[in-house]
């Protein structure tokens, strides 16, 4: 079992171990052949044998229907009467509230919900709805309606502050039962598709997600990369299978087939796997078993010596420290002004420490300094006017028209839009089929391709 190392480490550290079974397919359907009820029961039995404390059932795509929840949770509860069961779902199709109530009735100890103003769609089902539905049953939560509404009022105001980041998801999408896209990925993938110029092809991306899912399940991140790549290149599932030996796949797809994410249920499809990874390393066991040891104490000591502070995460800390050195501690700035600039003449009250508040008013914004992409901005700070020179990235944007690849000899197109980071051949160099020409990174997604 690939989870054993983590389970043992958490137990050794004195932690409470909640092991999670990810739900996929439809265990109540007679057509289900892979993720059947027996599959889940066998998996749970393996976890219990490892000495877990809590079982999590994670329905990350919102596929768990009420009858399936009743069947699955009921069977687990019958097999393990004393095992705490925690169920998590998403409301993409609009049935999660009914499913969570069914799970509770079947023996679940905890079901996840979200406060009303943050609930529904790709989030969790409404807390108010689930609590009120259970109120007059023997499963009443004891949570007062008035308390839910008080919390809801607060979070509805918070959500307004972040409205600029809202995805264009307006209604439930029952097609999730076909494409099985996780709730946490649905809106992210929609945004990525828009940034890659595929926004108008969202319906096609969902269809390609179905096809990609059949090839690389269970990793949703890999399926998302695969689906966008297939859409961008107008590939079908048959094209991928037939031309796998010559196609330039996203690196996440190649790494999946190499085995870096572990071994999928039923193994990798052959000969597709061999055609995709070609002469790259093949991992047939637990990926971490072959990794070189990492000296965390040494890295921590080096960072402490460099920054003289408590360190928790190396790469993230270095990035954070650089941000602090450039901009200062912005955690004291109210969210409204952190996300968007104030209006001219608007006054801000910022508490920088106990008993010390800065009263700041935006006075004026000057023109762009020619050739420097900077502006002078004037603030009044506690009655004193101060100019600040700030970088204006928008003023430096240039429109660049690039030649589009064609089918003519000598024209080479990238598998996805992005930026070339390294050219691996030189002018006049002789190349043959399969030789890499350049490395690139696709925009916004931090995924590399090689061509």
Coordinates of C-alpha atoms in Angstrom, one line a residue:
X1 CA 0.0 0.0 0.0
X2 CA 1.4 3.4 -1.1
X3 CA -0.2 5.2 1.9
X4 CA 1.5 3.0 4.5
X5 CA 4.6 5.3 4.9
X6 CA 2.5 8.4 5.7
X7 CA 0.2 6.5 8.0
X8 CA 3.1 5.1 10.0
X9 CA 4.9 8.5 10.2
X10 CA 1.7 10.2 11.4
X11 CA 1.1 7.6 14.1
X12 CA 4.8 7.7 15.2
X13 CA 4.5 11.5 15.6
X14 CA 1.4 11.0 17.9
X15 CA -1.1 12.3 15.3
X16 CA -4.6 11.3 14.6
X17 CA -4.6 9.4 11.3
X18 CA -7.5 10.0 9.0
X19 CA -7.0 7.9 5.8
X20 CA -9.1 8.9 2.8
X21 CA -10.7 6.8 0.2
X22 CA -11.4 8.8 -2.9
X23 CA -14.8 8.1 -4.5
X24 CA -15.2 7.7 -8.2
X25 CA -17.6 6.0 -10.5
X26 CA -21.0 4.8 -9.2
X27 CA -20.8 1.9 -6.7
X28 CA -24.6 1.5 -6.8
X29 CA -24.7 1.0 -10.6
X30 CA -24.9 -2.5 -12.0
X31 CA -22.8 -1.2 -14.9
X32 CA -19.8 -0.3 -12.7
X33 CA -17.0 -2.7 -13.2
X34 CA -14.0 -0.9 -11.7
X35 CA -15.0 1.1 -8.6
X36 CA -17.5 -1.3 -7.2
X37 CA -18.8 -1.6 -3.7
X38 CA -16.4 -4.5 -3.1
X39 CA -13.5 -2.4 -4.3
X40 CA -14.2 0.2 -1.6
X41 CA -14.8 -2.4 1.1
X42 CA -11.5 -4.1 0.4
X43 CA -9.7 -0.8 0.4
X44 CA -11.2 0.2 3.7
X45 CA -10.3 -3.1 5.2
X46 CA -6.6 -2.5 4.2
X47 CA -6.7 0.9 5.8
X48 CA -8.2 -0.4 9.0
X49 CA -5.6 -3.1 9.1
X50 CA -3.0 -0.3 9.1
X51 CA -4.4 1.1 12.3
X52 CA -6.1 4.3 11.1
X53 CA -8.2 6.3 13.6
X54 CA -10.7 7.9 11.2
X55 CA -11.9 7.0 7.7
X56 CA -12.5 9.7 5.2
X57 CA -14.7 9.2 2.1
X58 CA -13.7 12.0 -0.3
X59 CA -16.2 12.5 -3.1
X60 CA -14.1 15.2 -4.8
X61 CA -16.2 15.5 -8.0
X62 CA -19.7 15.3 -6.4
X63 CA -20.5 11.9 -8.0
X64 CA -21.9 10.3 -4.8
X65 CA -25.7 9.9 -5.3
X66 CA -28.0 9.4 -2.3
X67 CA -28.6 5.7 -3.0
X68 CA -24.9 5.1 -3.5
X69 CA -24.2 7.0 -0.2
X70 CA -26.7 4.8 1.6
X71 CA -25.2 1.6 0.1
X72 CA -21.5 2.5 0.6
X73 CA -21.6 4.1 4.1
X74 CA -24.1 1.5 5.3
X75 CA -21.8 -1.3 4.2
X76 CA -18.7 0.3 5.8
X77 CA -20.6 0.9 9.0
X78 CA -21.8 -2.7 9.1
X79 CA -18.2 -4.0 8.5
X80 CA -16.6 -1.6 11.0
X81 CA -19.2 -0.6 13.7
X82 CA -16.7 1.5 15.8
X83 CA -14.8 3.3 13.0
X84 CA -15.5 7.1 12.8
X85 CA -16.6 7.9 9.2
X86 CA -16.2 11.4 7.7
X87 CA -17.8 12.1 4.3
X88 CA -16.8 15.0 2.0
X89 CA -18.5 16.0 -1.3
X90 CA -19.1 18.8 -3.8
X91 CA -22.4 20.1 -5.0
X92 CA -21.5 20.5 -8.7
X93 CA -24.6 18.6 -9.8
X94 CA -26.8 20.0 -7.1
X95 CA -27.5 16.7 -5.2
X96 CA -24.8 16.9 -2.4
X97 CA -27.2 17.9 0.3
X98 CA -29.4 14.9 -0.3
X99 CA -26.3 12.6 -0.5
X100 CA -24.9 14.0 2.8
X101 CA -28.3 13.4 4.5
X102 CA -28.3 9.9 3.1
X103 CA -24.7 9.3 4.3
X104 CA -25.6 10.5 7.8
X105 CA -28.7 8.2 7.9
X106 CA -26.5 5.3 6.9
X107 CA -24.0 5.8 9.7
X108 CA -21.6 8.6 8.8
X109 CA -20.3 10.5 11.9
X110 CA -19.3 13.7 10.0
X111 CA -20.4 15.2 6.7
X112 CA -18.9 18.4 5.3
X113 CA -20.9 21.5 4.5
X114 CA -20.1 25.1 3.7
X115 CA -21.7 28.2 5.2
X116 CA -24.6 29.2 2.9
X117 CA -23.0 32.2 1.2
X118 CA -20.0 30.0 0.2
X119 CA -21.9 26.9 -0.6
X120 CA -23.4 25.1 -3.6
X121 CA -22.1 24.5 -7.2
X122 CA -18.4 23.4 -7.0
X123 CA -18.3 24.0 -3.2
X124 CA -20.0 21.9 -0.5
X125 CA -23.7 21.8 0.2
X126 CA -25.4 24.5 2.3
X127 CA -24.9 24.2 6.0
X128 CA -28.2 25.9 6.7
X129 CA -30.0 23.6 4.3
X130 CA -28.5 20.4 5.7
X131 CA -29.0 21.4 9.4
X132 CA -32.6 22.5 8.8
X133 CA -33.4 19.3 6.9
X134 CA -32.1 17.2 9.9
X135 CA -33.6 19.4 12.6
X136 CA -36.8 17.4 13.1
X137 CA -35.2 14.0 12.8
X138 CA -33.2 11.9 15.3
X139 CA -30.0 13.3 13.5
X140 CA -30.5 16.9 14.5
X141 CA -27.2 18.8 14.8
X142 CA -28.1 21.1 17.6
X143 CA -26.7 24.0 15.7
X144 CA -29.0 27.0 16.1
X145 CA -30.5 28.6 12.9
X146 CA -29.8 32.1 14.3
X147 CA -26.1 31.2 14.7
X148 CA -25.9 30.0 11.1
X149 CA -27.5 33.2 9.8
X150 CA -25.1 35.4 11.8
X151 CA -22.1 33.5 10.3
X152 CA -23.7 33.7 6.9
X153 CA -24.1 37.5 7.1
X154 CA -20.4 37.9 7.9
X155 CA -19.2 35.6 5.1
X156 CA -21.5 37.0 2.5
X157 CA -19.7 40.4 3.1
X158 CA -16.3 38.7 2.9
X159 CA -17.2 37.1 -0.4
X160 CA -18.1 40.4 -1.9
X161 CA -14.5 41.5 -1.3
X162 CA -13.3 38.7 -3.5
X163 CA -15.9 39.0 -6.2
X164 CA -13.3 39.9 -8.8
X165 CA -12.0 36.3 -8.5
X166 CA -15.4 34.7 -9.0
X167 CA -15.6 32.1 -11.8
X168 CA -18.4 32.3 -14.3
X169 CA -20.3 29.3 -12.9
X170 CA -23.9 30.3 -12.5
X171 CA -25.8 27.0 -12.2
X172 CA -25.4 23.3 -11.4
X173 CA -23.9 21.0 -14.0
X174 CA -25.1 17.4 -14.0
X175 CA -22.8 16.6 -16.8
X176 CA -20.2 16.0 -14.0
X177 CA -21.6 12.5 -14.0
X178 CA -20.0 12.1 -17.4
X179 CA -16.7 14.1 -17.2
X180 CA -16.2 13.5 -13.4
X181 CA -14.3 16.8 -13.0
X182 CA -13.4 17.5 -9.3
X183 CA -15.1 20.5 -7.8
X184 CA -11.8 22.0 -6.8
X185 CA -10.5 21.8 -10.4
X186 CA -13.7 22.8 -12.3
X187 CA -13.3 26.6 -11.9
X188 CA -9.5 26.5 -12.1
X189 CA -9.6 24.6 -15.4
X190 CA -12.2 27.0 -16.7
X191 CA -9.9 30.0 -15.9
X192 CA -6.9 28.2 -17.4
X193 CA -8.8 27.4 -20.6
X194 CA -9.7 31.1 -21.0
X195 CA -6.1 32.2 -20.5
X196 CA -4.9 29.6 -23.1
X197 CA -7.4 30.9 -25.7
X198 CA -9.7 27.9 -25.3
X199 CA -12.5 29.7 -23.3
X200 CA -15.0 29.3 -26.1
X201 CA -14.3 25.6 -26.3
X202 CA -15.3 24.7 -22.7
X203 CA -17.9 22.2 -23.8
X204 CA -15.3 20.5 -26.0
X205 CA -12.8 20.5 -23.1
X206 CA -15.3 18.7 -20.9
X207 CA -15.8 16.1 -23.7
X208 CA -12.0 15.7 -24.0
X209 CA -11.8 15.4 -20.2
X210 CA -14.0 12.3 -20.5
X211 CA -11.7 10.8 -23.1
X212 CA -8.5 11.7 -21.2
X213 CA -10.0 10.3 -18.0
X214 CA -10.2 6.9 -19.7
X215 CA -6.5 7.1 -20.3
X216 CA -4.9 8.6 -17.2
X217 CA -7.4 8.3 -14.3
X218 CA -7.2 8.8 -11.3
X219 CA -5.2 12.0 -11.3
X220 CA -7.4 15.0 -12.0
X221 CA -4.5 17.4 -12.6
X222 CA -3.1 15.2 -15.3
X223 CA -6.5 14.7 -16.8
X224 CA -7.0 18.5 -17.0
X225 CA -3.6 19.0 -18.7
X226 CA -4.3 16.2 -21.1
X227 CA -7.8 17.4 -22.0
X228 CA -6.6 21.0 -22.7
X229 CA -3.7 19.6 -24.8
X230 CA -6.1 17.4 -26.8
X231 CA -8.5 20.3 -27.4
X232 CA -5.7 22.7 -28.4
X233 CA -4.4 20.2 -31.0
X234 CA -7.9 18.8 -32.0
X235 CA -6.8 15.2 -31.0
X236 CA -9.3 12.4 -30.3
X237 CA -8.6 9.5 -28.0
X238 CA -7.9 7.4 -31.1
X239 CA -5.4 9.9 -32.3
X240 CA -3.6 9.7 -29.0
X241 CA -3.4 5.9 -29.0
X242 CA -2.5 5.6 -32.7
X243 CA 0.2 8.4 -32.7
X244 CA 1.5 8.1 -29.1
X245 CA 5.1 7.3 -30.3
X246 CA 5.5 10.6 -32.1
X247 CA 3.4 13.1 -30.1
X248 CA 4.8 15.7 -27.7
X249 CA 2.8 15.1 -24.5
X250 CA 2.5 17.5 -21.5
X251 CA 5.2 16.7 -18.9
X252 CA 2.5 15.9 -16.3
X253 CA 1.1 13.2 -18.6
X254 CA 4.6 11.7 -19.2
X255 CA 5.4 11.7 -15.5
X256 CA 2.1 10.0 -14.7
X257 CA 2.8 7.2 -17.1
X258 CA 6.4 7.0 -15.8
X259 CA 4.9 6.2 -12.4
X260 CA 5.7 9.4 -10.4
X261 CA 2.2 9.6 -9.0
X262 CA 2.0 5.9 -8.0
X263 CA 0.4 2.9 -9.6
X264 CA -3.3 3.3 -10.8
X265 CA -5.9 0.6 -10.0
X266 CA -5.6 -2.1 -12.6
X267 CA -2.1 -0.9 -13.7
X268 CA -1.0 1.3 -16.7
X269 CA -2.5 0.6 -20.2
X270 CA 0.0 -1.0 -22.5
X271 CA 1.5 -0.5 -25.0
X272 CA 0.3 3.1 -24.5
X273 CA 2.5 3.6 -21.5
X274 CA 5.7 2.4 -23.3
X275 CA 4.9 4.6 -26.3
X276 CA 4.5 7.7 -24.2
X277 CA 7.5 7.4 -21.8
X278 CA 9.8 5.9 -24.5
X279 CA 13.3 5.7 -23.0
X280 CA 12.5 7.7 -19.8
X281 CA 12.7 6.1 -16.3
X282 CA 9.9 3.7 -15.4
X283 CA 8.8 3.5 -11.8
X284 CA 6.8 0.4 -10.9
X285 CA 6.7 0.7 -7.1
X286 CA 6.2 3.5 -4.6
X287 CA 7.7 6.7 -6.2
X288 CA 9.3 8.0 -3.0
X289 CA 11.1 4.7 -2.3
X290 CA 13.8 5.6 -4.9
X291 CA 14.2 9.3 -4.0
X292 CA 17.6 10.5 -2.7
X293 CA 17.5 11.5 1.0
X294 CA 17.0 15.2 1.7
X295 CA 18.8 16.9 4.6
X296 CA 16.0 19.1 6.0
X297 CA 18.1 20.2 9.0
X298 CA 20.9 21.4 6.7
X299 CA 18.5 23.4 4.5
X300 CA 16.8 24.9 7.6
X301 CA 20.1 25.9 9.1
X302 CA 21.2 27.5 5.8
X303 CA 18.0 29.6 5.7
X304 CA 18.2 30.5 9.3
X305 CA 21.8 31.7 8.8
X306 CA 20.7 33.7 5.7
X307 CA 17.5 35.3 7.2
X308 CA 17.9 34.8 10.9
X309 CA 14.3 33.8 11.4
X310 CA 12.2 30.7 12.2
X311 CA 11.8 28.7 9.0
X312 CA 8.8 26.5 8.1
X313 CA 9.0 26.0 4.3
X314 CA 12.2 26.5 2.3
X315 CA 11.1 27.7 -1.2
X316 CA 8.0 29.4 0.0
X317 CA 9.8 31.2 2.8
X318 CA 12.5 32.5 0.4
X319 CA 9.8 33.8 -1.9
X320 CA 7.8 35.3 1.0
X321 CA 11.0 37.0 2.4
X322 CA 11.7 38.6 -0.9
X323 CA 8.1 39.9 -1.0
X324 CA 8.4 41.3 2.5
X325 CA 11.7 43.0 1.7
X326 CA 10.2 44.7 -1.3
X327 CA 6.7 45.6 -0.1
X328 CA 6.8 45.3 3.7
X329 CA 4.2 43.5 5.8
X330 CA 0.9 43.8 3.9
X331 CA -1.0 41.6 6.3
X332 CA -2.1 44.7 8.1
X333 CA -3.7 46.1 5.0
X334 CA -7.5 45.6 4.9
X335 CA -8.6 43.1 2.2
X336 CA -10.5 45.7 0.3
X337 CA -7.4 47.8 -0.3
X338 CA -5.1 44.8 -0.8
X339 CA -7.1 43.6 -3.7
X340 CA -7.9 46.9 -5.3
X341 CA -6.8 50.5 -5.2
X342 CA -8.8 53.1 -3.3
X343 CA -10.6 55.9 -5.1
X344 CA -9.0 59.4 -5.3
X345 CA -9.8 61.1 -2.0
X346 CA -10.7 57.9 -0.2
X347 CA -9.4 57.5 3.3
X348 CA -8.0 54.3 4.8
X349 CA -7.5 53.4 8.4
X350 CA -4.7 50.9 8.8
X351 CA -3.7 49.5 12.2
X352 CA 0.0 48.6 12.1
X353 CA 0.3 47.7 15.8
X354 CA -1.7 47.9 19.0
X355 CA -2.6 51.5 19.6
X356 CA -1.0 52.8 16.4
X357 CA -3.2 53.5 13.4
X358 CA -2.2 55.2 10.1
X359 CA -4.8 57.4 8.4
X360 CA -4.0 57.3 4.7
X361 CA -5.7 59.1 1.9
X362 CA -5.0 58.7 -1.8
X363 CA -4.4 62.3 -3.2
X364 CA -3.4 61.8 -6.9
X365 CA -1.9 59.4 -9.4
X366 CA 0.7 60.9 -11.8
X367 CA 1.4 60.0 -15.4
X368 CA 3.7 57.1 -16.5
X369 CA 7.3 58.1 -16.4
X370 CA 8.5 57.7 -20.0
X371 CA 10.7 54.7 -20.6
X372 CA 10.4 53.4 -17.0
X373 CA 6.9 52.0 -16.6
X374 CA 6.6 53.8 -13.3
X375 CA 4.2 56.3 -11.8
X376 CA 4.4 58.8 -8.9
X377 CA 1.4 58.3 -6.5
X378 CA 0.7 60.9 -3.8
X379 CA -0.7 59.9 -0.4
X380 CA -1.6 61.9 2.7
X381 CA -0.3 59.9 5.7
X382 CA -1.5 61.3 9.0
X383 CA -1.8 64.7 7.5
X384 CA 1.6 64.7 5.7
X385 CA 1.8 64.4 1.9
X386 CA 4.2 61.7 0.6
X387 CA 4.9 60.7 -3.0
X388 CA 5.6 57.1 -3.8
X389 CA 7.1 55.8 -7.0
X390 CA 5.3 52.6 -8.0
X391 CA 5.7 50.1 -10.9
X392 CA 2.9 50.1 -13.4
X393 CA 3.1 46.8 -15.2
X394 CA 0.1 47.6 -17.5
X395 CA 1.9 50.5 -19.0
X396 CA 4.7 48.3 -20.2
X397 CA 2.5 45.9 -22.1
X398 CA 3.3 45.6 -25.8
X399 CA 1.2 43.9 -28.5
X400 CA 3.4 41.4 -30.2
X401 CA 2.2 39.5 -33.3
X402 CA 3.9 36.1 -33.8
X403 CA 4.0 34.0 -36.9
X404 CA 1.5 31.1 -36.8
X405 CA 2.7 27.6 -37.5
X406 CA 1.4 26.0 -40.7
X407 CA 1.6 22.5 -42.3
X408 CA 4.4 23.7 -44.6
X409 CA 7.8 22.0 -44.4
X410 CA 10.1 23.8 -41.9
X411 CA 7.2 25.2 -39.8
X412 CA 7.0 23.8 -36.3
X413 CA 4.1 24.5 -34.0
X414 CA 4.1 24.2 -30.2
X415 CA 1.7 21.6 -28.7
X416 CA 0.2 24.4 -26.4
X417 CA 0.5 28.2 -26.2
X418 CA 3.3 29.3 -23.9
X419 CA 6.8 30.6 -23.7
X420 CA 10.0 29.1 -25.0
X421 CA 12.5 28.9 -22.2
X422 CA 15.4 27.0 -23.9
X423 CA 16.3 26.2 -27.5
X424 CA 18.1 22.9 -27.6
X425 CA 19.4 22.9 -31.2
X426 CA 21.6 25.2 -33.3
X427 CA 21.2 26.6 -36.8
X428 CA 22.5 24.1 -39.3
X429 CA 22.3 21.2 -36.9
X430 CA 21.0 18.0 -38.4
X431 CA 18.0 16.6 -36.5
X432 CA 16.0 13.4 -36.8
X433 CA 12.4 12.4 -35.9
X434 CA 11.9 12.6 -32.1
X435 CA 14.8 14.9 -31.3
X436 CA 13.8 17.7 -28.9
X437 CA 14.0 21.2 -30.4
X438 CA 13.1 23.4 -27.5
X439 CA 11.6 23.5 -24.0
X440 CA 8.7 25.7 -23.1
X441 CA 6.3 26.5 -20.3
X442 CA 2.6 26.9 -20.8
X443 CA 1.1 30.1 -19.5
X444 CA -0.5 30.3 -16.1
X445 CA -0.2 26.5 -15.5
X446 CA 3.5 25.9 -14.6
X447 CA 3.7 22.9 -16.9
X448 CA 6.5 22.2 -19.3
X449 CA 6.4 20.8 -22.7
X450 CA 9.3 19.7 -24.9
X451 CA 9.2 19.9 -28.7

